[in-house]
Every structure is written in C-alpha cells, then in structure tokens.
Tab-separated table of C-alpha atoms and ligand atoms in Angstrom:
chain	number	residue	atom	x	y	z
A	1	MET	CA	0.000	0.000	0.000
A	2	LYS	CA	1.039	3.590	-0.524
A	3	LYS	CA	2.198	5.451	2.564
A	4	CYS	CA	1.594	9.049	3.522
A	5	ALA	CA	3.282	10.872	6.418
A	6	LEU	CA	0.955	13.358	8.103
A	7	ILE	CA	2.723	16.158	9.955
A	8	ASN	CA	0.136	18.159	11.854
A	9	ASP	CA	-1.248	18.728	15.341
A	10	LEU	CA	-3.512	16.353	17.243
A	11	SER	CA	-6.403	18.217	18.843
A	12	GLY	CA	-8.599	16.162	21.151
A	13	PHE	CA	-11.660	18.326	20.533
A	14	GLY	CA	-12.627	20.524	17.598
A	15	LYS	CA	-12.342	18.015	14.778
A	16	CYS	CA	-9.381	19.094	12.646
A	17	SER	CA	-5.770	18.386	11.617
A	18	LEU	CA	-4.666	14.757	12.357
A	19	GLY	CA	-8.126	14.003	13.743
A	20	VAL	CA	-9.578	14.370	10.255
A	21	GLY	CA	-6.439	13.678	8.190
A	22	ILE	CA	-5.898	10.129	9.452
A	23	PRO	CA	-9.430	8.811	8.742
A	24	ILE	CA	-9.673	10.559	5.379
A	25	ILE	CA	-6.303	9.328	4.090
A	26	SER	CA	-7.120	5.833	5.393
A	27	VAL	CA	-10.549	5.622	3.790
A	28	LEU	CA	-8.958	6.630	0.501
A	29	GLY	CA	-6.872	3.454	0.702
A	30	ILE	CA	-3.582	5.090	1.668
A	31	GLU	CA	-1.668	4.285	4.892
A	32	ALA	CA	-1.614	7.286	7.244
A	33	HIS	CA	1.532	7.738	9.382
A	34	PRO	CA	1.227	10.689	11.761
A	35	ILE	CA	3.861	12.793	13.475
A	36	PRO	CA	2.182	15.338	15.747
A	37	THR	CA	3.652	18.849	15.840
A	38	ALA	CA	1.675	19.470	19.029
A	39	VAL	CA	-0.894	17.640	21.116
A	40	LEU	CA	-3.744	19.840	22.319
A	41	SER	CA	-6.685	19.272	24.622
A	42	ASN	CA	-8.771	21.062	21.984
A	43	GLN	CA	-7.971	23.337	19.052
A	44	THR	CA	-6.991	26.936	19.717
A	45	GLY	CA	-10.253	28.526	18.593
A	46	TYR	CA	-11.867	27.711	21.968
A	47	SER	CA	-11.386	30.247	24.776
A	48	SER	CA	-8.623	28.135	26.367
A	49	PHE	CA	-6.628	25.006	25.662
A	50	ALA	CA	-3.760	22.923	27.038
A	51	LYS	CA	-0.906	22.119	24.699
A	52	VAL	CA	2.129	19.851	24.614
A	53	ASP	CA	4.593	21.096	22.046
A	54	MET	CA	6.419	18.353	20.138
A	55	THR	CA	9.263	20.462	18.731
A	56	GLU	CA	11.964	18.831	20.854
A	57	HIS	CA	10.786	15.332	19.935
A	58	MET	CA	10.290	15.618	16.192
A	59	PRO	CA	13.941	15.172	15.108
A	60	ALA	CA	14.156	11.898	17.080
A	61	PHE	CA	10.881	10.664	15.565
A	62	PHE	CA	12.143	11.388	12.048
A	63	SER	CA	15.511	9.734	12.851
A	64	GLU	CA	13.705	6.574	13.967
A	65	TRP	CA	11.713	6.530	10.729
A	66	LYS	CA	14.945	6.890	8.746
A	67	LYS	CA	16.684	4.226	10.844
A	68	HIS	CA	13.892	1.739	10.151
A	69	GLY	CA	13.964	2.603	6.457
A	70	PHE	CA	10.302	3.685	6.337
A	71	GLN	CA	9.599	5.326	2.994
A	72	PHE	CA	6.720	7.472	1.906
A	73	ASP	CA	4.818	8.099	-1.300
A	74	GLY	CA	3.325	11.280	0.096
A	75	ILE	CA	3.964	13.827	2.841
A	76	LEU	CA	1.231	16.205	3.967
A	77	THR	CA	2.038	19.049	6.344
A	78	GLY	CA	-0.327	21.345	8.259
A	79	TYR	CA	-0.085	23.285	11.507
A	80	PHE	CA	3.364	24.240	12.835
A	81	SER	CA	3.952	26.149	16.038
A	82	ASP	CA	7.727	26.551	15.918
A	83	GLU	CA	10.289	27.204	13.177
A	84	ARG	CA	12.458	24.327	14.398
A	85	GLN	CA	9.643	21.908	13.492
A	86	ILE	CA	9.969	23.038	9.894
A	87	ASP	CA	13.758	22.649	10.000
A	88	ALA	CA	13.153	19.053	11.107
A	89	VAL	CA	10.721	18.511	8.220
A	90	LEU	CA	13.073	20.117	5.665
A	91	ASP	CA	15.830	17.833	6.877
A	92	PHE	CA	13.521	14.780	6.708
A	93	ILE	CA	12.258	15.447	3.172
A	94	LYS	CA	15.646	16.070	1.624
A	95	ASP	CA	16.199	12.410	0.838
A	96	GLU	CA	12.538	11.447	0.338
A	97	ASN	CA	11.116	11.123	-3.138
A	98	ALA	CA	7.521	11.732	-2.101
A	99	LEU	CA	4.671	13.932	-3.273
A	100	LEU	CA	4.883	16.929	-0.908
A	101	VAL	CA	1.614	18.691	-0.089
A	102	VAL	CA	1.882	21.747	2.151
A	103	ASP	CA	-1.069	23.503	3.701
A	104	PRO	CA	0.657	26.801	4.583
A	105	VAL	CA	-1.387	27.414	7.753
A	106	MET	CA	-0.698	31.049	8.741
A	107	GLY	CA	-3.947	32.991	8.854
A	108	ASP	CA	-7.437	33.660	7.575
A	109	SER	CA	-9.909	36.502	6.931
A	110	GLY	CA	-7.057	38.911	6.214
A	111	GLU	CA	-5.176	38.242	9.458
A	112	ARG	CA	-2.404	36.049	10.747
A	113	TYR	CA	-3.320	33.521	13.425
A	114	LYS	CA	-2.180	34.287	16.981
A	115	GLY	CA	1.464	33.354	17.555
A	116	PHE	CA	2.489	33.289	13.887
A	117	SER	CA	5.591	35.512	13.893
A	118	ASP	CA	7.343	36.911	10.788
A	119	SER	CA	10.074	34.323	11.100
A	120	LEU	CA	7.656	31.391	11.481
A	121	CYS	CA	5.717	32.578	8.415
A	122	GLU	CA	8.986	32.891	6.433
A	123	LYS	CA	9.849	29.280	7.298
A	124	ILE	CA	6.368	28.069	6.349
A	125	LYS	CA	6.762	29.888	3.057
A	126	ALA	CA	10.172	28.246	2.467
A	127	LEU	CA	8.632	24.812	3.044
A	128	ALA	CA	5.694	25.637	0.764
A	129	LEU	CA	8.077	26.690	-1.999
A	130	SER	CA	9.555	23.195	-2.023
A	131	ALA	CA	6.114	21.535	-2.310
A	132	ASP	CA	4.414	19.932	-5.300
A	133	ILE	CA	0.956	21.067	-4.169
A	134	ILE	CA	-0.024	23.865	-1.785
A	135	THR	CA	-3.462	24.712	-0.408
A	136	PRO	CA	-3.452	28.325	0.850
A	137	ASN	CA	-6.583	30.319	1.545
A	138	GLU	CA	-6.664	33.839	0.091
A	139	THR	CA	-5.008	35.352	3.188
A	140	GLU	CA	-2.168	32.824	3.073
A	141	LEU	CA	-1.760	33.352	-0.669
A	142	TYR	CA	-1.251	37.048	0.038
A	143	LEU	CA	1.087	36.361	2.986
A	144	MET	CA	3.198	34.156	0.725
A	145	THR	CA	3.461	36.551	-2.210
A	146	GLY	CA	2.497	40.086	-1.123
A	147	GLU	CA	0.258	40.088	-4.219
A	148	LYS	CA	-3.473	40.843	-3.827
A	149	ASP	CA	-4.559	39.492	-7.211
A	150	ALA	CA	-5.027	35.727	-6.742
A	151	GLU	CA	-4.184	34.804	-10.319
A	152	LYS	CA	-0.953	36.825	-10.312
A	153	ALA	CA	-0.026	35.429	-6.881
A	154	ALA	CA	-0.612	31.856	-8.098
A	155	GLU	CA	1.499	32.549	-11.224
A	156	MET	CA	4.373	33.746	-9.025
A	157	LEU	CA	4.231	30.524	-7.024
A	158	LEU	CA	4.026	28.338	-10.136
A	159	ASP	CA	7.074	30.194	-11.493
A	160	SER	CA	8.976	29.172	-8.358
A	161	GLY	CA	8.386	25.508	-9.172
A	162	ILE	CA	5.197	24.537	-7.287
A	163	LYS	CA	3.120	22.341	-9.630
A	164	SER	CA	-0.386	23.007	-8.302
A	165	VAL	CA	-1.647	25.987	-6.323
A	166	ILE	CA	-5.047	25.283	-4.783
A	167	VAL	CA	-6.691	28.385	-3.333
A	168	THR	CA	-9.413	27.591	-0.804
A	169	GLY	CA	-12.358	29.525	0.621
A	170	ILE	CA	-13.125	31.803	-2.330
A	171	LYS	CA	-16.532	33.459	-1.886
A	172	LYS	CA	-18.462	34.490	-4.982
A	173	ASP	CA	-22.187	35.122	-5.644
A	174	GLY	CA	-23.334	33.327	-2.493
A	175	LEU	CA	-21.140	30.324	-3.283
A	176	ILE	CA	-17.855	29.116	-1.831
A	177	GLY	CA	-15.178	27.565	-3.930
A	178	THR	CA	-11.683	26.377	-4.578
A	179	ALA	CA	-9.468	27.500	-7.450
A	180	VAL	CA	-6.766	25.321	-8.955
A	181	TYR	CA	-3.847	26.831	-10.847
A	182	GLU	CA	-1.309	24.833	-12.788
A	183	LYS	CA	0.920	26.025	-15.621
A	184	GLY	CA	-1.455	26.419	-18.580
A	185	ARG	CA	-4.585	25.256	-16.742
A	186	HIS	CA	-6.986	26.885	-14.301
A	187	ALA	CA	-10.353	25.763	-12.915
A	188	GLU	CA	-12.701	26.738	-10.103
A	189	TYR	CA	-15.126	24.499	-8.227
A	190	PHE	CA	-17.987	26.099	-6.355
A	191	ALA	CA	-20.535	24.821	-3.858
A	192	GLU	CA	-23.385	26.269	-1.817
A	193	TYR	CA	-22.135	28.577	0.947
A	194	ARG	CA	-23.329	28.188	4.531
A	195	GLU	CA	-22.604	31.337	6.559
A	196	GLY	CA	-19.605	30.960	8.866
A	197	SER	CA	-16.303	29.152	8.752
A	198	PHE	CA	-16.012	25.724	10.294
A	199	SER	CA	-13.060	24.182	12.074
A	200	GLY	CA	-11.135	21.586	10.134
A	201	THR	CA	-12.694	21.966	6.701
A	202	GLY	CA	-9.385	23.256	5.255
A	203	ASP	CA	-7.640	20.230	6.756
A	204	MET	CA	-10.251	17.970	5.161
A	205	LEU	CA	-9.703	19.544	1.776
A	206	CYS	CA	-5.969	18.932	1.727
A	207	ALA	CA	-6.377	15.405	3.108
A	208	VAL	CA	-8.900	14.477	0.402
A	209	VAL	CA	-6.722	16.016	-2.313
A	210	THR	CA	-3.566	14.265	-1.052
A	211	GLY	CA	-5.298	10.902	-0.704
A	212	LYS	CA	-6.976	11.107	-4.102
A	213	VAL	CA	-3.803	12.169	-5.886
A	214	LEU	CA	-1.819	9.369	-4.211
A	215	ALA	CA	-4.586	6.977	-5.272
A	216	GLY	CA	-4.085	8.062	-8.889
A	217	SER	CA	-6.430	11.026	-9.523
A	218	ASP	CA	-5.338	14.186	-11.239
A	219	VAL	CA	-5.303	17.294	-9.039
A	220	PHE	CA	-8.357	18.878	-10.689
A	221	SER	CA	-10.666	15.923	-10.139
A	222	ALA	CA	-9.259	15.487	-6.619
A	223	VAL	CA	-10.218	19.089	-5.808
A	224	LYS	CA	-13.699	18.565	-7.250
A	225	THR	CA	-14.183	15.491	-5.038
A	226	ALA	CA	-12.905	17.418	-2.002
A	227	THR	CA	-15.155	20.431	-2.642
A	228	ASP	CA	-18.254	18.270	-3.134
A	229	PHE	CA	-17.444	16.211	-0.024
A	230	ILE	CA	-16.955	19.231	2.238
A	231	SER	CA	-20.052	20.937	0.895
A	232	LEU	CA	-22.156	17.825	1.579
A	233	VAL	CA	-20.715	17.513	5.085
A	234	ILE	CA	-21.257	21.181	5.985
A	235	LYS	CA	-24.814	21.125	4.646
A	236	ASN	CA	-25.658	18.118	6.815
A	237	SER	CA	-23.818	19.036	10.011
A	238	ASN	CA	-25.533	19.988	13.208
A	239	ILE	CA	-23.261	22.837	14.317
A	240	SER	CA	-23.752	24.715	17.569
A	241	ASP	CA	-20.148	25.935	17.890
A	242	ARG	CA	-17.968	26.393	14.788
A	243	ASN	CA	-14.982	25.243	16.854
A	244	ASP	CA	-16.439	21.745	17.217
A	245	GLY	CA	-15.948	20.992	13.535
A	246	VAL	CA	-18.284	19.243	11.127
A	247	ASP	CA	-19.907	15.799	10.977
A	248	PHE	CA	-17.628	14.310	8.328
A	249	GLU	CA	-17.645	10.819	9.867
A	250	ARG	CA	-21.089	10.028	8.471
A	251	TYR	CA	-19.893	10.611	4.895
A	252	LEU	CA	-16.475	8.944	4.931
A	253	TYR	CA	-18.085	5.923	3.280
A	254	LYS	CA	-18.699	8.027	0.178
A	255	LEU	CA	-14.994	8.763	-0.212
A	256	GLY	CA	-14.265	5.096	0.454
A	257	ALA	CA	-16.768	3.896	-2.130
A	258	GLU	CA	-14.866	5.707	-4.879
A	259	ASN	CA	-11.660	3.890	-3.906
A	260	ARG	CA	-12.991	0.524	-2.818
A	261	ALA	CA	-10.617	-2.386	-3.344
A	262	GLU	CA	-12.329	-5.234	-5.221
B	301	PXL	O1	-7.501	23.879	11.024
B	301	PXL	C1	-8.046	23.993	12.226
B	301	PXL	C2	-7.051	23.969	13.341
B	301	PXL	C3	-6.070	23.002	13.408
B	301	PXL	N1	-5.192	22.927	14.424
B	301	PXL	C4	-5.237	23.821	15.435
B	301	PXL	C5	-6.173	24.836	15.400
B	301	PXL	C6	-7.112	24.918	14.335
B	301	PXL	C7	-8.096	25.982	14.280
B	301	PXL	O2	-8.152	26.874	15.058
B	301	PXL	O3	-6.216	25.703	16.410
B	301	PXL	C8	-4.264	23.706	16.571
C-alpha cells in the first residue's frame, strides 16, 4: 500500500488536523503515518486550551523513521507552532522522493493567526516553496506573495516551481469555492455557501486532495471530489459551535466507495 506521512497537530476536541487527516487518508486506501507537531486538549479557537509542544521530539521521531527505512509516497504538512519543526521537516524530506503537499497554515480573513511571527511565516513559506501542491486560503496566498490578485499570486508561485496551487475559501455570488492553478490550466469548483467558517474543513480539503492524488487522480478531479465532499458535510452538520468541527464521519463511506478495493 502507498504510505503518507501526516505532519500536523492532534487536537482532542474541535475536529481538525490529524483528527480528520488520518481517517480521510485511510478511507482513501492510503496508509496514514502521523507525526504530531503538538498535542492539544482542543484546538486553539476555543477560549482556552492545554498544549504539549512536540518540537523537541520531532527530530528523534524522524531519525527513527529513517533508521527503520520507512519510505513514503506522500507527505502532507499542516499546523506548525515553531520554526524548528519546519527545520526538522526540511531535513527529513531532503532524501525522500515523495509527493509533498503543504497547507501553509498562517492565517485567515485577512489576518495572521495568533502566535504566527514573521520568522515562522517565512519558514512556512520556504517549506511551501519546495512543495508539489499547496493549499493556501486567500489570506495565506497574500502572505506568501504580497500580491493581492489571486491569479498573479498563483502565477508567481508556479514560477517558483510549485506544480499546483489550490486556493481555498473563495466566496463568490453566495457560493464558496476552490481555485486550482497549474501552468497552462486553471479551474474553479464552487458549492453552496453556509454562513460561517467551520473548524477543520481546510484540513479535510488537503487530506482528500492528497489521498486522491496518491490513489491516482489528477489534481483537478481530486479538488472537485474534495469540494463536493466538504459541501455535503457542511450542509448536513448539526453545528452549535464552529470550533467543534463538522460531521464528516457520516460521509467517509462516500470517499471510500470511490476507492474501494475489489
Ligand atoms: O484547522 C483547524 C485547526 C487546526 N489545528 C489547530 C487549530 C485549528 C483551528 O483553530 O487551532 C491547533
């Protein structure tokens, strides 16, 4: 089976990051191998949380993986809380020949997330520039390029060698969508918009895209599957607090059905 390393936080409440990445990658028929960047009682959107930072442990975890000769077809990265975590990842990927998907988690709605310093954002950008696929939202696209026009920003990133730039959370005419830019090809996929933003849906998008691409899809159809899946989940979720996340578990079987082994 194909193997994907998932480098992200583990939040015990507020379905997101590894909590959604592991089941989604698994149901798509790809082995999920997590390394947590942090372990949290609950994600940081709630009014308080407890956190164990994994920065000091990550190099040893990667060394063990190397020592055992574990090899990966894909590597998906998400939330980082410390620049040294990214140094550890950059060191790990230098002799891996894997598809690298980077969700450059830095901010949203025009603002950086709490605790994301200039130097951390620069490191995230450096990692993203070595990726095959990135999944920024519009704020992160701007933070990466300083360019307000999405198409021009995506072009700049493609010129630096990224193969696919997937821009999430684009709102247009009461719809919400995802744009995909590759050299010479561009498409947008829209779905019904439900007011609000919901924890973990960005993490779901990059997990679906990574899993589908590793399973053999092209990036455009992978993004269409991801957009349709998230739209279906949001529409059918009973949400009282946006921090809790969405009810994706009930629809995992749909992703699985597309990839069922005979
Ligand atoms: O993508 C959602 C997410 C993931 N991980 C952590 C978070 C959040 C959202 O706030 O705090 C730690």
